[in-house]
Amino acid sequence: HLHSLIQKNHLCLSTLLGCFITPNTLLARIIMSNPYANSSGSDLEEEHPSALNPNDIDDDELFQPSGARGAAPAALQSHHHTASTGHAKKSSAVSRKKKVALFVAFLIALGIILLIIVAFILYLVRTSAEQQCITRPLNPIEREDQGQDPRPLRFKGSVLLKNINLLTGAHPKWDENEPAVIKNTDVLIKDGKIVQVAQGIPSNNVDQVYAMDGHVTTPGIIDLHSHLGVYGFPELTARSDGNEMSNPITPQMRAVDAIFPSDPAIEETLRGGVTTAQVLPGSGNAMGGEAVVIKLRGSSVSELRVRNGPRTLKFACGENPKRAYGGWARHMPVSRMGSAWIMRQIFEKAQKMKMEQDAWDCNPENVGEDPWKRPSDLSLDPLVALLRGDAILNTHCYEVQDLEMMIRLSKEFNFKIAAFHHALSAYMIPDVIRENNITIATFSDLFGYKEEAYDASVHAPHILDDAHVKVAMKSDHPVTHSKDLVSQAARAFYYGLKEESAIASLTSIPAKTLHMEDQIGAIRAGLDADITLWDRHPLELGARPVKVFIEGKLVYENDRPLKDTKVRLTQETQPSLNFQGTCESKGYTKFSNYAVKNAKVYTMDNAKTVLDNQMIVVKDGMIICIDSEATCNPHVTAGAPVFEVKDGNTIVTPGPIEASTPLGLFEIEAESSTGDGQSKASSLSAQSKVKAANGIHLQSRTMQAAWAGGVTTAITPPLSGWMVEGISVAYNTAGDFLSNSLVSESVALHISLGNDAKVSGSLSASISGQFAELESLISSANTSTDGTDPFVRVLRKEIPLAVRAYDADVISRLLRLKKRFDFNLVVIGAAEAHLLAAELKAQDVSVIVTPNEEGYIATQQYQTLRSDDTYGAEALFQAGVRVGVGMGSIYNTRNLRWQAGLVADSGVVSQVDAIAMMTRNIADMFSLSDGVGQVKVNTRANFAIFSGNPLTYDGRLMLAAAGDKVTCTPVQF
């Protein structure tokens, strides 16, 4: 057997030996010197010290080919002559010792050569044995796929898309030879595959032809992190299947076994242009199980699942596992150390299982044996696959210490991490991430909801991308709705991510991370025909698909008009704020006196007047002039800064107002010590007297984000454990303390009705009980003369009753109470308010719609307008209802103006009316003082300056002002 191996590898062996024993090498010369030829020897080094010095031998000669050995080199000839002469003259014991040493060196060298030869032969034997090992059996998923059509729903026929502007998804770093943009091209599809991308493809013999008039087109969007189907809509306990919380180590769980294929969110997500999603188990366990890659088509799990797709796993580190098990379960892991240990422990078992399998596979006696006799353990099978490189690992990690722990673990057990998910602190160690070739699947701007999300930065995507780290945007549906995934990339682009990188973050990079780049993530010949055609560039606010194809089949279309065909958005120059002096971009600068010139001013007065080419003059924090520069310039205080947007349009609006969140009452939602706390007074009447003004904390990261987003004013109710919350406060979001930012200490009485207000063990444990409590409180107030009672103040119309409610039935009952007792009513949340638009208008009820609550589900037939992006605002506006917009989450407050922009994008609500929905309308609902929600003479300054349209991503916030507090070109963290 060895003879045959050597014969097969004689070239390699001869090459190996030749390297050592070629006569012209130094070793050969030592051998040829023959120390026994002259036993008495001579002192060669003394007489001819250069004769055998390797440094004195010419390099060309030292490595001369063995065929050029006609005559001995001059140095050696001289050596032999001198040696003979020296032998006749004298003998030296030293010379003999040196020759013996040379001979010993020769023996050592020969031994090394023999060792190398033996090692090489052993390697050949091992390789041959491995080639005879039994082929590993299929894993469970592969067995299920065996003999199945890998693309059961592919379109069979031909489709031609004519005249599209293609954004290919190519990344400038990872796809250097691919163009990012191909203009005015055609795409030919046959039997679900792309067969040609070129101009002027003939349409004869094509089954379906679509003339697309230059529509911007991308590969179908890939959501690398979703829980579609395992946390289904409606959000019921029965549909919560993402975490198997019986054990922190459950790698054997499979998301494919839990997907609810009729989840309404799947169809809604498709309307956002998403064609492929990696559905992951949740992050409650350190090892959550196997994910599954689905395409958003079909009505069964077998139709959704990508056949022969990658095998992918989900791990989690950091807060989630330790909070889950250190909280209610009180067993390991209760710390990060515990999470690391239980991972290492299970990997050691998996490693041993792998070794046992390898030994069994390579044992000749097992040839022909039943493969079920092979060592196996289903609970370890996914980890063994990972150790073999047959599975892809996705790890939920946020902070640097967690990222590094997982990297250490991967090196200890020799496995590859494909992607860190969330990873909101990864931008702090981009070099470490790049060196380990790990994708970062992240959010654009979500932050702060727990401690490990506190250091998040909107600049993280572009910092990582600039450092040559792969960045993928993802939804974490239902944390953010997967239908809005494109807006994650759009906001990352707004904050600095390159345009091509933003498109790649939704397409080619997720495909590469899933090892599916030969199937999806690009539009080129040979790939699946997963294609999304948009009504405008997908990174523009409000962009939505007009057609979506999956494997050549048209699975979604609408009649949205074509808005634009431009394929480039990057501005060549960013606008700047022109003024004399210094002004903070973080925090604020105190200017008692300042002015703005050459501005277009949305005054939001009663007529919603818009004034062009205006100057605004502020003195002692009060607006004293709004008029032409000629009229106002004399009122400018000498030396006061005069602001103007350079190279852009100077647009002034009232400062936006957020009225739907507990902004200012907590810093980190998951850490109770960072907030005011939830009050539970002895009675609902006592709870109504609780004032949020006593708990507001202005010096917070969430407040900084709101102010830097242009939100200059907030209305905050108390946090309560009861249906009655208490009295809200209005204030400016910049300032050190409430005393110098207060707008109104007593704005409205807030209550909550519905599921959120159910408190077990009390009358309000049911919705009917809540209304019994409310009616009792209002009835008592109706006969009371106590002017300090908040309910009495509501009935006297001194303050409105602000009710957080979503369900149309709940809102309808509220209308009956209002009709009976006559009070001012503001409904917040209002997911189903559009169903009662006429009644709301008739009773002069105001409504604040909040997109954060659009996914809230109280009943199976929850009738929201969440897929239309207006959340009912458009329908309410058309009915004449006073409408405001809010964000519903303190961590999204900075995006308020873009939410108003989505309402304006509907085409029914004008730009000025949309601006009113975040300014004047809210001020009127709560009867706030002049100057809030308006830009008006003789009122306290409270406005924002933008370059360009404030309701789109084109508009940049250039200045925020409230009284004497001014921030110039505000910077988000």
PDB file of N, CA and C in Angstrom, residues 733-770:
ATOM      1  N   THR A 733     -37.825  70.810  25.420  1.00  0.00           N
ATOM      2  CA  THR A 733     -36.971  69.635  25.609  1.00  0.00           C
ATOM      3  C   THR A 733     -35.499  69.986  25.810  1.00  0.00           C
ATOM      4  N   ALA A 734     -35.155  71.271  25.757  1.00  0.00           N
ATOM      5  CA  ALA A 734     -33.788  71.708  26.080  1.00  0.00           C
ATOM      6  C   ALA A 734     -33.828  72.493  27.373  1.00  0.00           C
ATOM      7  N   GLY A 735     -32.852  72.246  28.214  1.00  0.00           N
ATOM      8  CA  GLY A 735     -32.784  72.957  29.486  1.00  0.00           C
ATOM      9  C   GLY A 735     -32.139  72.088  30.533  1.00  0.00           C
ATOM     10  N   ASP A 736     -31.713  72.716  31.615  1.00  0.00           N
ATOM     11  CA  ASP A 736     -31.095  71.953  32.696  1.00  0.00           C
ATOM     12  C   ASP A 736     -32.144  71.423  33.657  1.00  0.00           C
ATOM     13  N   PHE A 737     -33.143  72.268  33.929  1.00  0.00           N
ATOM     14  CA  PHE A 737     -34.185  71.898  34.878  1.00  0.00           C
ATOM     15  C   PHE A 737     -35.534  72.369  34.349  1.00  0.00           C
ATOM     16  N   LEU A 738     -36.588  71.756  34.850  1.00  0.00           N
ATOM     17  CA  LEU A 738     -37.922  72.081  34.374  1.00  0.00           C
ATOM     18  C   LEU A 738     -38.280  73.537  34.611  1.00  0.00           C
ATOM     19  N   SER A 739     -37.745  74.125  35.666  1.00  0.00           N
ATOM     20  CA  SER A 739     -38.109  75.498  36.023  1.00  0.00           C
ATOM     21  C   SER A 739     -37.818  76.498  34.916  1.00  0.00           C
ATOM     22  N   ASN A 740     -36.762  76.249  34.102  1.00  0.00           N
ATOM     23  CA  ASN A 740     -36.472  77.195  33.019  1.00  0.00           C
ATOM     24  C   ASN A 740     -36.883  76.662  31.650  1.00  0.00           C
ATOM     25  N   SER A 741     -37.709  75.589  31.640  1.00  0.00           N
ATOM     26  CA  SER A 741     -38.212  75.047  30.376  1.00  0.00           C
ATOM     27  C   SER A 741     -39.716  74.820  30.402  1.00  0.00           C
ATOM     28  N   LEU A 742     -40.367  75.171  31.504  1.00  0.00           N
ATOM     29  CA  LEU A 742     -41.786  74.868  31.695  1.00  0.00           C
ATOM     30  C   LEU A 742     -42.667  75.692  30.768  1.00  0.00           C
ATOM     31  N   VAL A 743     -43.618  74.992  30.122  1.00  0.00           N
ATOM     32  CA  VAL A 743     -44.654  75.663  29.327  1.00  0.00           C
ATOM     33  C   VAL A 743     -45.955  75.695  30.106  1.00  0.00           C
ATOM     34  N   SER A 744     -46.378  74.536  30.644  1.00  0.00           N
ATOM     35  CA  SER A 744     -47.581  74.463  31.474  1.00  0.00           C
ATOM     36  C   SER A 744     -47.466  73.279  32.412  1.00  0.00           C
ATOM     37  N   GLU A 745     -47.721  73.519  33.684  1.00  0.00           N
ATOM     38  CA  GLU A 745     -47.598  72.459  34.689  1.00  0.00           C
ATOM     39  C   GLU A 745     -48.819  71.554  34.723  1.00  0.00           C
ATOM     40  N   SER A 746     -49.961  72.041  34.212  1.00  0.00           N
ATOM     41  CA  SER A 746     -51.204  71.279  34.258  1.00  0.00           C
ATOM     42  C   SER A 746     -51.864  71.342  32.885  1.00  0.00           C
ATOM     43  N   VAL A 747     -51.643  70.301  32.085  1.00  0.00           N
ATOM     44  CA  VAL A 747     -52.081  70.332  30.683  1.00  0.00           C
ATOM     45  C   VAL A 747     -53.372  69.558  30.475  1.00  0.00           C
ATOM     46  N   ALA A 748     -53.425  68.309  30.941  1.00  0.00           N
ATOM     47  CA  ALA A 748     -54.602  67.463  30.723  1.00  0.00           C
ATOM     48  C   ALA A 748     -54.636  66.367  31.769  1.00  0.00           C
ATOM     49  N   LEU A 749     -55.826  65.792  31.976  1.00  0.00           N
ATOM     50  CA  LEU A 749     -55.961  64.604  32.810  1.00  0.00           C
ATOM     51  C   LEU A 749     -55.919  63.394  31.885  1.00  0.00           C
ATOM     52  N   HIS A 750     -54.971  62.486  32.160  1.00  0.00           N
ATOM     53  CA  HIS A 750     -54.765  61.335  31.282  1.00  0.00           C
ATOM     54  C   HIS A 750     -55.276  60.053  31.933  1.00  0.00           C
ATOM     55  N   ILE A 751     -55.967  59.257  31.114  1.00  0.00           N
ATOM     56  CA  ILE A 751     -56.364  57.921  31.543  1.00  0.00           C
ATOM     57  C   ILE A 751     -56.102  56.949  30.391  1.00  0.00           C
ATOM     58  N   SER A 752     -56.170  55.683  30.683  1.00  0.00           N
ATOM     59  CA  SER A 752     -55.969  54.643  29.674  1.00  0.00           C
ATOM     60  C   SER A 752     -57.107  53.647  29.771  1.00  0.00           C
ATOM     61  N   LEU A 753     -57.667  53.255  28.636  1.00  0.00           N
ATOM     62  CA  LEU A 753     -58.769  52.297  28.592  1.00  0.00           C
ATOM     63  C   LEU A 753     -58.445  51.177  27.625  1.00  0.00           C
ATOM     64  N   GLY A 754     -58.831  49.974  28.002  1.00  0.00           N
ATOM     65  CA  GLY A 754     -58.578  48.826  27.141  1.00  0.00           C
ATOM     66  C   GLY A 754     -57.639  47.838  27.790  1.00  0.00           C
ATOM     67  N   ASN A 755     -56.983  47.026  26.987  1.00  0.00           N
ATOM     68  CA  ASN A 755     -56.105  45.970  27.514  1.00  0.00           C
ATOM     69  C   ASN A 755     -55.002  46.525  28.392  1.00  0.00           C
ATOM     70  N   ASP A 756     -54.410  47.653  27.985  1.00  0.00           N
ATOM     71  CA  ASP A 756     -53.295  48.225  28.738  1.00  0.00           C
ATOM     72  C   ASP A 756     -53.689  48.616  30.158  1.00  0.00           C
ATOM     73  N   ALA A 757     -54.965  48.885  30.367  1.00  0.00           N
ATOM     74  CA  ALA A 757     -55.412  49.405  31.663  1.00  0.00           C
ATOM     75  C   ALA A 757     -55.960  48.319  32.585  1.00  0.00           C
ATOM     76  N   LYS A 758     -55.945  47.088  32.132  1.00  0.00           N
ATOM     77  CA  LYS A 758     -56.471  46.015  32.977  1.00  0.00           C
ATOM     78  C   LYS A 758     -55.534  45.747  34.151  1.00  0.00           C
ATOM     79  N   VAL A 759     -56.073  45.822  35.356  1.00  0.00           N
ATOM     80  CA  VAL A 759     -55.294  45.564  36.576  1.00  0.00           C
ATOM     81  C   VAL A 759     -56.015  44.469  37.349  1.00  0.00           C
ATOM     82  N   SER A 760     -55.371  43.316  37.444  1.00  0.00           N
ATOM     83  CA  SER A 760     -56.010  42.178  38.109  1.00  0.00           C
ATOM     84  C   SER A 760     -56.296  42.503  39.569  1.00  0.00           C
ATOM     85  N   GLY A 761     -57.376  41.957  40.059  1.00  0.00           N
ATOM     86  CA  GLY A 761     -57.753  42.168  41.457  1.00  0.00           C
ATOM     87  C   GLY A 761     -58.467  43.471  41.714  1.00  0.00           C
ATOM     88  N   SER A 762     -58.824  44.203  40.644  1.00  0.00           N
ATOM     89  CA  SER A 762     -59.537  45.464  40.818  1.00  0.00           C
ATOM     90  C   SER A 762     -60.701  45.514  39.843  1.00  0.00           C
ATOM     91  N   LEU A 763     -61.554  46.508  40.003  1.00  0.00           N
ATOM     92  CA  LEU A 763     -62.695  46.661  39.115  1.00  0.00           C
ATOM     93  C   LEU A 763     -62.255  46.898  37.675  1.00  0.00           C
ATOM     94  N   SER A 764     -61.091  47.518  37.525  1.00  0.00           N
ATOM     95  CA  SER A 764     -60.597  47.820  36.182  1.00  0.00           C
ATOM     96  C   SER A 764     -59.903  46.633  35.524  1.00  0.00           C
ATOM     97  N   ALA A 765     -60.070  45.436  36.107  1.00  0.00           N
ATOM     98  CA  ALA A 765     -59.508  44.239  35.481  1.00  0.00           C
ATOM     99  C   ALA A 765     -60.230  43.906  34.190  1.00  0.00           C
ATOM    100  N   SER A 766     -61.388  44.509  33.977  1.00  0.00           N
ATOM    101  CA  SER A 766     -62.122  44.323  32.732  1.00  0.00           C
ATOM    102  C   SER A 766     -62.413  45.688  32.127  1.00  0.00           C
ATOM    103  N   ILE A 767     -62.664  45.711  30.830  1.00  0.00           N
ATOM    104  CA  ILE A 767     -62.967  46.978  30.158  1.00  0.00           C
ATOM    105  C   ILE A 767     -64.310  47.509  30.641  1.00  0.00           C
ATOM    106  N   SER A 768     -65.251  46.624  30.866  1.00  0.00           N
ATOM    107  CA  SER A 768     -66.547  47.078  31.388  1.00  0.00           C
ATOM    108  C   SER A 768     -66.377  47.659  32.785  1.00  0.00           C
ATOM    109  N   GLY A 769     -65.494  47.065  33.585  1.00  0.00           N
ATOM    110  CA  GLY A 769     -65.216  47.610  34.908  1.00  0.00           C
ATOM    111  C   GLY A 769     -64.532  48.967  34.825  1.00  0.00           C
ATOM    112  N   GLN A 770     -63.676  49.145  33.848  1.00  0.00           N
ATOM    113  CA  GLN A 770     -63.008  50.436  33.659  1.00  0.00           C
ATOM    114  C   GLN A 770     -64.036  51.541  33.383  1.00  0.00           C
TER     115      GLN A 770
END
